[in-house]
Amino acid sequence: MAGNSTRRGAVRNAGSKKGATTGTGGKGRRALEGRGPTPPAEERTKHPAAKRAAAAARRAEQGSAAGGAAPARSGGRPPVGAPRAGRTTTSRSGNEAVAGRNSVVEALRTGVPATALHVATRIETDDRVREVLRAAADRGLPVLETTRTDLDRMTDGAVHQGLVLTVPPYSYSTLADVLDDDAAAGRAPLVVALDGVTDPRNLGAVVRSAAAFGASCVLLPERRSAGMTASAWKTSAGAAARLPVARETNLTRALKVAKDAGCFVIGLDADADAPVGSADVARIAEGPVAIVIGSEGRGLSRLVREGCDLVASIPMAGAVESLNAGVACSIALYEVARARTAAGARARL
């Protein structure tokens, strides 16, 4: 009958009521507890802050292995000194990544050796991008379209602006090979050694001056010294392609090797009595010589100073306490070049 007809599914089973009729065994209570407070951004592996913190930890590990860099600080921001646009970073393979449009343009203009140019997918082109692409094509560099995620990984979080240039590790010479080449060519060696110069731009300026005045090489210690990075290449204005840079484990022992080859070792120090342009220094500079330049702040280290045959100074007037390595190198090399030119003129008479 119509009065007794029921719509299918509209009637509950007898005895049923809203809600569960049996115990949940604590499942409902555990569900209500939730997952707890949201962890900090640095602990969420896919969060950008966590990626930055991991990159900072890797840099801190690399810095401590290289002689003690400042530890990375925690937090969402990158630590002080983290790569920004225009910085260079070094990969695990030793290749250097030059990041940023202006930096890549300058590197290609100055002939920095490179292995490949990485361009972001769907990059917005401007005059700098067009110049980079033309320069890469002229040099025959491989141009690789790369995702921005991969560019972030290559540059360790630097602001690359869609352009990354990979630079191979510099191939250093040895001091013994340089001295052998001078002996075979009948040249008097002129070695420029750097003690504690850590700024690659200063290194590049020294390489440029050394090449201009006919030095045999620039000598670097392995530790506590700048290396031939892309920044040093750019500052040298192409001179790094013509002048060998030697790298030795211990600078004091390397200077002993130079002495054994006949070099007179002259250290530059502001407290020395003998001016670099004095007659005694000029007479010494006519033969094989090695000039040692210390850092702008600390000067020569104790052991290196003790290993010098003579310590000379650059006379200065005024309140300036010291010159940077590039300027001091240029002045000393000019005095050596002048002494050798005068000696050659006397020999021709």
mmCIF file of C-alpha atoms in Angstrom:
data_model
loop_
_atom_site.group_PDB
_atom_site.id
_atom_site.type_symbol
_atom_site.label_atom_id
_atom_site.label_comp_id
_atom_site.label_asym_id
_atom_site.label_seq_id
_atom_site.Cartn_x
_atom_site.Cartn_y
_atom_site.Cartn_z
ATOM 1 C CA MET A 1 0.000 0.000 0.000
ATOM 2 C CA ALA A 2 0.992 3.573 -0.663
ATOM 3 C CA GLY A 3 0.990 4.432 3.002
ATOM 4 C CA ASN A 4 3.373 1.586 3.813
ATOM 5 C CA SER A 5 5.569 2.045 0.774
ATOM 6 C CA THR A 6 9.060 3.220 1.577
ATOM 7 C CA ARG A 7 11.722 4.720 -0.581
ATOM 8 C CA ARG A 8 14.652 2.411 -0.991
ATOM 9 C CA GLY A 9 17.488 3.395 1.276
ATOM 10 C CA ALA A 10 15.423 5.838 3.284
ATOM 11 C CA VAL A 11 14.944 3.633 6.342
ATOM 12 C CA ARG A 12 17.731 2.835 8.776
ATOM 13 C CA ASN A 13 18.113 -0.584 10.219
ATOM 14 C CA ALA A 14 16.325 -1.058 13.443
ATOM 15 C CA GLY A 15 18.391 -0.200 16.373
ATOM 16 C CA SER A 16 20.831 1.926 14.354
ATOM 17 C CA LYS A 17 21.632 5.406 15.450
ATOM 18 C CA LYS A 18 23.832 8.232 14.289
ATOM 19 C CA GLY A 19 27.466 7.581 15.038
ATOM 20 C CA ALA A 20 29.439 4.460 15.770
ATOM 21 C CA THR A 21 27.860 1.727 17.854
ATOM 22 C CA THR A 22 31.105 0.018 18.788
ATOM 23 C CA GLY A 23 34.348 1.245 20.260
ATOM 24 C CA THR A 24 36.962 2.681 17.933
ATOM 25 C CA GLY A 25 39.895 1.249 19.785
ATOM 26 C CA GLY A 26 41.459 4.697 20.113
ATOM 27 C CA LYS A 27 41.578 5.321 16.379
ATOM 28 C CA GLY A 28 39.334 8.338 16.611
ATOM 29 C CA ARG A 29 41.393 9.825 19.419
ATOM 30 C CA ARG A 30 44.635 9.387 17.483
ATOM 31 C CA ALA A 31 43.057 10.982 14.414
ATOM 32 C CA LEU A 32 42.061 13.994 16.466
ATOM 33 C CA GLU A 33 45.606 14.440 17.739
ATOM 34 C CA GLY A 34 46.836 15.475 14.266
ATOM 35 C CA ARG A 35 50.454 15.575 13.100
ATOM 36 C CA GLY A 36 51.736 18.084 15.589
ATOM 37 C CA PRO A 37 53.203 21.538 14.905
ATOM 38 C CA THR A 38 54.498 22.337 11.429
ATOM 39 C CA PRO A 39 58.306 21.869 11.379
ATOM 40 C CA PRO A 40 60.548 24.863 10.554
ATOM 41 C CA ALA A 41 61.078 25.642 6.874
ATOM 42 C CA GLU A 42 64.731 24.536 7.052
ATOM 43 C CA GLU A 43 63.638 21.015 8.070
ATOM 44 C CA ARG A 44 61.204 20.550 5.184
ATOM 45 C CA THR A 45 63.404 19.031 2.486
ATOM 46 C CA LYS A 46 61.555 20.498 -0.505
ATOM 47 C CA HIS A 47 61.245 24.004 0.908
ATOM 48 C CA PRO A 48 63.588 26.658 -0.646
ATOM 49 C CA ALA A 49 64.872 27.585 2.826
ATOM 50 C CA ALA A 50 65.929 23.969 3.417
ATOM 51 C CA LYS A 51 67.753 23.909 0.097
ATOM 52 C CA ARG A 52 69.575 27.125 0.975
ATOM 53 C CA ALA A 53 70.542 25.755 4.394
ATOM 54 C CA ALA A 54 71.853 22.543 2.815
ATOM 55 C CA ALA A 55 73.886 24.552 0.298
ATOM 56 C CA ALA A 56 75.316 26.680 3.113
ATOM 57 C CA ALA A 57 76.292 23.538 5.031
ATOM 58 C CA ARG A 58 78.087 22.178 1.957
ATOM 59 C CA ARG A 59 79.973 25.458 1.554
ATOM 60 C CA ALA A 60 80.955 25.396 5.231
ATOM 61 C CA GLU A 61 82.289 21.836 4.863
ATOM 62 C CA GLN A 62 84.299 22.810 1.789
ATOM 63 C CA GLY A 63 85.614 25.916 3.539
ATOM 64 C CA SER A 64 86.725 23.981 6.628
ATOM 65 C CA ALA A 65 88.514 21.459 4.418
ATOM 66 C CA ALA A 66 90.303 24.336 2.678
ATOM 67 C CA GLY A 67 91.522 25.977 5.860
ATOM 68 C CA GLY A 68 88.586 27.170 7.909
ATOM 69 C CA ALA A 69 85.752 29.220 6.554
ATOM 70 C CA ALA A 70 83.170 30.859 8.772
ATOM 71 C CA PRO A 71 80.365 28.455 9.697
ATOM 72 C CA ALA A 72 77.056 28.918 7.966
ATOM 73 C CA ARG A 73 74.279 30.371 10.072
ATOM 74 C CA SER A 74 70.865 28.780 10.274
ATOM 75 C CA GLY A 75 67.738 30.475 9.080
ATOM 76 C CA GLY A 76 65.827 31.070 5.898
ATOM 77 C CA ARG A 77 68.342 33.575 4.486
ATOM 78 C CA PRO A 78 71.636 32.537 2.932
ATOM 79 C CA PRO A 79 74.671 33.251 5.135
ATOM 80 C CA VAL A 80 76.859 36.309 4.737
ATOM 81 C CA GLY A 81 79.135 35.732 1.761
ATOM 82 C CA ALA A 82 76.730 33.416 -0.049
ATOM 83 C CA PRO A 83 76.991 33.669 -3.855
ATOM 84 C CA ARG A 84 75.088 36.476 -5.503
ATOM 85 C CA ALA A 85 74.820 37.595 -9.089
ATOM 86 C CA GLY A 86 78.275 37.961 -10.519
ATOM 87 C CA ARG A 87 79.925 35.560 -8.066
ATOM 88 C CA THR A 88 81.739 32.389 -9.085
ATOM 89 C CA THR A 89 81.338 28.984 -7.481
ATOM 90 C CA THR A 90 83.313 25.768 -7.782
ATOM 91 C CA SER A 91 81.680 22.406 -8.390
ATOM 92 C CA ARG A 92 82.814 19.078 -6.984
ATOM 93 C CA SER A 93 84.539 18.308 -10.297
ATOM 94 C CA GLY A 94 86.686 21.432 -9.884
ATOM 95 C CA ASN A 95 84.999 23.330 -12.713
ATOM 96 C CA GLU A 96 84.122 26.917 -11.923
ATOM 97 C CA ALA A 97 80.721 28.377 -12.711
ATOM 98 C CA VAL A 98 80.611 32.078 -13.602
ATOM 99 C CA ALA A 99 77.050 33.239 -12.890
ATOM 100 C CA GLY A 100 75.241 36.406 -13.912
ATOM 101 C CA ARG A 101 74.857 38.236 -17.202
ATOM 102 C CA ASN A 102 77.437 40.961 -16.600
ATOM 103 C CA SER A 103 80.011 38.492 -15.265
ATOM 104 C CA VAL A 104 79.586 36.140 -18.215
ATOM 105 C CA VAL A 105 79.881 39.044 -20.666
ATOM 106 C CA GLU A 106 83.108 40.254 -19.012
ATOM 107 C CA ALA A 107 84.556 36.734 -18.865
ATOM 108 C CA LEU A 108 83.999 36.191 -22.579
ATOM 109 C CA ARG A 109 85.335 39.649 -23.466
ATOM 110 C CA THR A 110 88.604 39.029 -21.609
ATOM 111 C CA GLY A 111 89.150 35.559 -23.043
ATOM 112 C CA VAL A 112 88.600 33.499 -19.910
ATOM 113 C CA PRO A 113 88.885 29.840 -20.977
ATOM 114 C CA ALA A 114 85.520 28.107 -20.861
ATOM 115 C CA THR A 115 84.086 24.701 -21.635
ATOM 116 C CA ALA A 116 80.394 25.508 -22.170
ATOM 117 C CA LEU A 117 77.740 28.186 -21.931
ATOM 118 C CA HIS A 118 74.499 27.232 -20.182
ATOM 119 C CA VAL A 119 71.422 29.265 -21.088
ATOM 120 C CA ALA A 120 68.142 29.007 -19.207
ATOM 121 C CA THR A 121 65.148 27.639 -21.035
ATOM 122 C CA ARG A 122 62.940 30.439 -22.418
ATOM 123 C CA ILE A 123 65.360 33.132 -21.271
ATOM 124 C CA GLU A 124 64.320 36.738 -21.816
ATOM 125 C CA THR A 125 66.909 38.125 -24.205
ATOM 126 C CA ASP A 126 68.531 41.533 -23.926
ATOM 127 C CA ASP A 127 71.708 43.100 -25.316
ATOM 128 C CA ARG A 128 73.906 41.186 -22.889
ATOM 129 C CA VAL A 129 72.374 37.829 -23.745
ATOM 130 C CA ARG A 130 72.735 38.514 -27.460
ATOM 131 C CA GLU A 131 76.400 39.521 -26.998
ATOM 132 C CA VAL A 132 77.081 36.377 -24.975
ATOM 133 C CA LEU A 133 75.531 34.159 -27.631
ATOM 134 C CA ARG A 134 77.536 35.868 -30.387
ATOM 135 C CA ALA A 135 80.784 35.542 -28.425
ATOM 136 C CA ALA A 136 80.121 31.873 -27.677
ATOM 137 C CA ALA A 137 79.438 31.206 -31.347
ATOM 138 C CA ASP A 138 82.631 33.032 -32.378
ATOM 139 C CA ARG A 139 84.697 30.948 -29.950
ATOM 140 C CA GLY A 140 82.949 27.703 -30.846
ATOM 141 C CA LEU A 141 81.693 27.149 -27.305
ATOM 142 C CA PRO A 142 78.900 24.618 -26.820
ATOM 143 C CA VAL A 143 75.657 26.432 -25.948
ATOM 144 C CA LEU A 144 73.445 24.214 -23.795
ATOM 145 C CA GLU A 145 69.806 24.940 -22.978
ATOM 146 C CA THR A 146 69.445 24.177 -19.277
ATOM 147 C CA THR A 147 66.544 24.331 -16.851
ATOM 148 C CA ARG A 148 66.668 26.934 -14.115
ATOM 149 C CA THR A 149 66.634 24.188 -11.506
ATOM 150 C CA ASP A 150 69.839 22.755 -12.949
ATOM 151 C CA LEU A 151 71.373 26.233 -13.134
ATOM 152 C CA ASP A 152 70.548 26.729 -9.449
ATOM 153 C CA ARG A 153 72.292 23.465 -8.663
ATOM 154 C CA MET A 154 75.337 24.324 -10.797
ATOM 155 C CA THR A 155 75.807 27.701 -9.127
ATOM 156 C CA ASP A 156 75.003 26.525 -5.597
ATOM 157 C CA GLY A 157 72.208 29.042 -5.215
ATOM 158 C CA ALA A 158 73.812 32.053 -6.916
ATOM 159 C CA VAL A 159 71.601 34.505 -8.808
ATOM 160 C CA HIS A 160 72.588 33.430 -12.312
ATOM 161 C CA GLN A 161 70.013 35.447 -14.302
ATOM 162 C CA GLY A 162 69.735 32.578 -16.769
ATOM 163 C CA LEU A 163 73.406 32.523 -17.852
ATOM 164 C CA VAL A 164 76.194 30.309 -16.506
ATOM 165 C CA LEU A 165 79.667 29.872 -17.994
ATOM 166 C CA THR A 166 81.655 26.816 -16.931
ATOM 167 C CA VAL A 167 85.410 27.342 -16.603
ATOM 168 C CA PRO A 168 87.873 24.420 -16.308
ATOM 169 C CA PRO A 169 90.423 24.260 -13.461
ATOM 170 C CA TYR A 170 93.597 26.245 -14.166
ATOM 171 C CA SER A 171 96.643 24.183 -15.184
ATOM 172 C CA TYR A 172 99.488 25.337 -12.929
ATOM 173 C CA SER A 173 103.174 25.007 -13.772
ATOM 174 C CA THR A 174 105.936 24.006 -11.359
ATOM 175 C CA LEU A 175 108.796 26.299 -10.411
ATOM 176 C CA ALA A 176 111.356 23.697 -11.492
ATOM 177 C CA ASP A 177 109.881 23.581 -15.001
ATOM 178 C CA VAL A 178 109.940 27.387 -15.282
ATOM 179 C CA LEU A 179 113.575 27.575 -14.130
ATOM 180 C CA ASP A 180 114.533 24.817 -16.577
ATOM 181 C CA ASP A 181 112.905 26.752 -19.431
ATOM 182 C CA ASP A 182 114.837 29.899 -18.486
ATOM 183 C CA ALA A 183 118.093 27.961 -18.344
ATOM 184 C CA ALA A 184 117.455 26.392 -21.747
ATOM 185 C CA ALA A 185 116.697 29.809 -23.260
ATOM 186 C CA GLY A 186 119.690 31.483 -21.589
ATOM 187 C CA ARG A 187 117.501 33.960 -19.675
ATOM 188 C CA ALA A 188 118.083 35.275 -16.170
ATOM 189 C CA PRO A 189 115.063 34.111 -14.141
ATOM 190 C CA LEU A 190 112.716 36.735 -12.722
ATOM 191 C CA VAL A 191 110.240 35.107 -10.341
ATOM 192 C CA VAL A 192 107.416 36.998 -8.620
ATOM 193 C CA ALA A 193 106.277 35.166 -5.469
ATOM 194 C CA LEU A 194 103.166 36.058 -3.467
ATOM 195 C CA ASP A 195 102.965 35.424 0.271
ATOM 196 C CA GLY A 196 99.448 35.505 1.723
ATOM 197 C CA VAL A 197 97.725 37.378 -1.131
ATOM 198 C CA THR A 198 94.167 36.056 -0.989
ATOM 199 C CA ASP A 199 92.299 38.447 -3.305
ATOM 200 C CA PRO A 200 92.049 36.972 -6.840
ATOM 201 C CA ARG A 201 91.824 40.485 -8.285
ATOM 202 C CA ASN A 202 95.189 41.336 -6.720
ATOM 203 C CA LEU A 203 96.566 38.118 -8.176
ATOM 204 C CA GLY A 204 95.260 39.031 -11.608
ATOM 205 C CA ALA A 205 96.850 42.483 -11.362
ATOM 206 C CA VAL A 206 100.195 40.919 -10.374
ATOM 207 C CA VAL A 207 100.023 38.506 -13.321
ATOM 208 C CA ARG A 208 99.320 41.413 -15.654
ATOM 209 C CA SER A 209 102.289 43.442 -14.345
ATOM 210 C CA ALA A 210 104.601 40.413 -14.332
ATOM 211 C CA ALA A 211 103.790 39.662 -17.953
ATOM 212 C CA ALA A 212 104.296 43.313 -18.932
ATOM 213 C CA PHE A 213 107.822 43.426 -17.406
ATOM 214 C CA GLY A 214 108.981 40.044 -18.720
ATOM 215 C CA ALA A 215 108.838 37.939 -15.549
ATOM 216 C CA SER A 216 109.398 34.205 -15.786
ATOM 217 C CA CYS A 217 106.360 33.272 -13.703
ATOM 218 C CA VAL A 218 104.201 34.129 -10.722
ATOM 219 C CA LEU A 219 104.725 31.739 -7.808
ATOM 220 C CA LEU A 220 101.904 30.875 -5.380
ATOM 221 C CA PRO A 221 101.679 28.645 -2.293
ATOM 222 C CA GLU A 222 98.855 26.132 -2.201
ATOM 223 C CA ARG A 223 97.388 27.345 1.103
ATOM 224 C CA ARG A 224 96.338 30.836 2.210
ATOM 225 C CA SER A 225 96.583 32.188 -1.286
ATOM 226 C CA ALA A 226 94.259 33.166 -4.088
ATOM 227 C CA GLY A 227 94.141 30.863 -7.091
ATOM 228 C CA MET A 228 93.718 31.467 -10.788
ATOM 229 C CA THR A 229 89.955 31.783 -10.754
ATOM 230 C CA ALA A 230 87.814 33.416 -13.411
ATOM 231 C CA SER A 231 88.062 36.677 -11.454
ATOM 232 C CA ALA A 232 91.870 36.555 -11.588
ATOM 233 C CA TRP A 233 91.703 35.743 -15.307
ATOM 234 C CA LYS A 234 89.530 38.778 -15.960
ATOM 235 C CA THR A 235 91.757 41.133 -13.956
ATOM 236 C CA SER A 236 94.861 39.911 -15.777
ATOM 237 C CA ALA A 237 93.305 41.158 -19.051
ATOM 238 C CA GLY A 238 94.492 38.086 -20.949
ATOM 239 C CA ALA A 239 98.049 38.054 -19.519
ATOM 240 C CA ALA A 240 97.313 34.752 -17.754
ATOM 241 C CA ALA A 241 97.284 33.097 -21.163
ATOM 242 C CA ARG A 242 100.898 34.201 -21.795
ATOM 243 C CA LEU A 243 102.581 33.944 -18.387
ATOM 244 C CA PRO A 244 102.856 30.685 -16.429
ATOM 245 C CA VAL A 245 101.629 30.609 -12.846
ATOM 246 C CA ALA A 246 103.465 28.099 -10.673
ATOM 247 C CA ARG A 247 101.997 26.613 -7.535
ATOM 248 C CA GLU A 248 104.023 24.871 -4.834
ATOM 249 C CA THR A 249 103.061 23.221 -1.563
ATOM 250 C CA ASN A 250 105.419 25.285 0.586
ATOM 251 C CA LEU A 251 106.601 28.773 -0.386
ATOM 252 C CA THR A 252 109.689 28.684 1.850
ATOM 253 C CA ARG A 253 110.933 25.483 0.236
ATOM 254 C CA ALA A 254 110.101 26.826 -3.227
ATOM 255 C CA LEU A 255 112.242 29.918 -2.585
ATOM 256 C CA LYS A 256 115.071 27.582 -1.533
ATOM 257 C CA VAL A 257 114.735 25.919 -4.955
ATOM 258 C CA ALA A 258 114.968 29.349 -6.580
ATOM 259 C CA LYS A 259 118.111 30.094 -4.554
ATOM 260 C CA ASP A 260 119.684 26.818 -5.648
ATOM 261 C CA ALA A 261 119.044 27.903 -9.246
ATOM 262 C CA GLY A 262 121.014 31.102 -8.621
ATOM 263 C CA CYS A 263 118.208 33.523 -7.759
ATOM 264 C CA PHE A 264 118.764 36.278 -5.231
ATOM 265 C CA VAL A 265 115.571 36.513 -3.139
ATOM 266 C CA ILE A 266 114.361 40.044 -2.366
ATOM 267 C CA GLY A 267 111.391 40.527 -0.046
ATOM 268 C CA LEU A 268 109.320 43.697 -0.015
ATOM 269 C CA ASP A 269 108.471 45.115 3.392
ATOM 270 C CA ALA A 270 107.556 48.633 4.499
ATOM 271 C CA ASP A 271 109.916 48.468 7.510
ATOM 272 C CA ALA A 272 113.049 47.628 5.523
ATOM 273 C CA ASP A 273 115.871 50.153 5.293
ATOM 274 C CA ALA A 274 117.100 49.506 1.741
ATOM 275 C CA PRO A 275 114.898 51.228 -0.879
ATOM 276 C CA VAL A 276 113.923 49.039 -3.805
ATOM 277 C CA GLY A 277 115.520 51.577 -6.177
ATOM 278 C CA SER A 278 118.884 51.733 -4.398
ATOM 279 C CA ALA A 279 122.152 50.991 -6.169
ATOM 280 C CA ASP A 280 122.643 47.717 -4.271
ATOM 281 C CA VAL A 281 119.216 46.428 -5.216
ATOM 282 C CA ALA A 282 119.747 47.536 -8.841
ATOM 283 C CA ARG A 283 123.039 45.648 -9.002
ATOM 284 C CA ILE A 284 121.410 42.512 -7.607
ATOM 285 C CA ALA A 285 118.463 42.814 -10.019
ATOM 286 C CA GLU A 286 120.779 42.494 -13.012
ATOM 287 C CA GLY A 287 121.093 38.774 -12.354
ATOM 288 C CA PRO A 288 118.598 36.024 -11.511
ATOM 289 C CA VAL A 289 116.198 37.335 -8.905
ATOM 290 C CA ALA A 290 112.997 36.391 -7.091
ATOM 291 C CA ILE A 291 110.799 39.144 -5.646
ATOM 292 C CA VAL A 292 108.503 38.211 -2.765
ATOM 293 C CA ILE A 293 105.419 40.354 -2.115
ATOM 294 C CA GLY A 294 103.411 39.944 1.063
ATOM 295 C CA SER A 295 99.797 40.703 1.834
ATOM 296 C CA GLU A 296 98.681 44.296 2.253
ATOM 297 C CA GLY A 297 97.750 43.861 5.902
ATOM 298 C CA ARG A 298 100.303 41.423 7.362
ATOM 299 C CA GLY A 299 103.231 41.784 4.973
ATOM 300 C CA LEU A 300 105.711 38.915 4.776
ATOM 301 C CA SER A 301 105.299 35.920 7.048
ATOM 302 C CA ARG A 302 108.130 35.221 9.474
ATOM 303 C CA LEU A 303 109.575 32.153 7.767
ATOM 304 C CA VAL A 304 109.430 33.718 4.321
ATOM 305 C CA ARG A 305 111.099 36.887 5.575
ATOM 306 C CA GLU A 306 113.866 34.870 7.205
ATOM 307 C CA GLY A 307 114.433 33.048 3.920
ATOM 308 C CA CYS A 308 114.981 36.266 1.939
ATOM 309 C CA ASP A 309 118.536 37.352 1.072
ATOM 310 C CA LEU A 310 117.513 40.998 1.261
ATOM 311 C CA VAL A 311 114.436 42.866 2.435
ATOM 312 C CA ALA A 312 113.718 46.150 0.605
ATOM 313 C CA SER A 313 111.057 48.805 0.945
ATOM 314 C CA ILE A 314 109.167 51.141 -1.362
ATOM 315 C CA PRO A 315 109.649 54.703 -0.080
ATOM 316 C CA MET A 316 106.347 56.484 0.459
ATOM 317 C CA ALA A 317 105.370 59.937 1.637
ATOM 318 C CA GLY A 318 102.251 60.685 3.627
ATOM 319 C CA ALA A 319 100.086 58.579 5.898
ATOM 320 C CA VAL A 320 99.677 55.607 3.537
ATOM 321 C CA GLU A 321 101.030 52.579 5.380
ATOM 322 C CA SER A 322 101.161 50.065 2.536
ATOM 323 C CA LEU A 323 100.346 49.448 -1.101
ATOM 324 C CA ASN A 324 98.301 46.590 -2.452
ATOM 325 C CA ALA A 325 100.145 43.688 -4.023
ATOM 326 C CA GLY A 326 99.467 44.703 -7.610
ATOM 327 C CA VAL A 327 100.876 48.232 -7.185
ATOM 328 C CA ALA A 328 103.901 47.069 -5.152
ATOM 329 C CA CYS A 329 104.651 44.428 -7.763
ATOM 330 C CA SER A 330 104.553 46.979 -10.588
ATOM 331 C CA ILE A 331 106.980 49.333 -8.813
ATOM 332 C CA ALA A 332 109.448 46.570 -7.953
ATOM 333 C CA LEU A 333 109.351 45.101 -11.463
ATOM 334 C CA TYR A 334 109.905 48.533 -12.989
ATOM 335 C CA GLU A 335 113.075 48.923 -10.905
ATOM 336 C CA VAL A 336 114.280 45.484 -11.988
ATOM 337 C CA ALA A 337 113.547 46.253 -15.636
ATOM 338 C CA ARG A 338 115.375 49.582 -15.357
ATOM 339 C CA ALA A 339 118.424 47.929 -13.755
ATOM 340 C CA ARG A 340 118.564 45.242 -16.433
ATOM 341 C CA THR A 341 118.192 47.770 -19.227
ATOM 342 C CA ALA A 342 121.074 49.805 -17.805
ATOM 343 C CA ALA A 343 123.199 46.686 -17.474
ATOM 344 C CA GLY A 344 122.494 45.746 -21.069
ATOM 345 C CA ALA A 345 123.442 49.215 -22.263
ATOM 346 C CA ARG A 346 126.751 49.043 -20.372
ATOM 347 C CA ALA A 347 127.474 45.622 -21.839
ATOM 348 C CA ARG A 348 127.045 46.956 -25.390
ATOM 349 C CA LEU A 349 129.567 49.763 -24.853
#
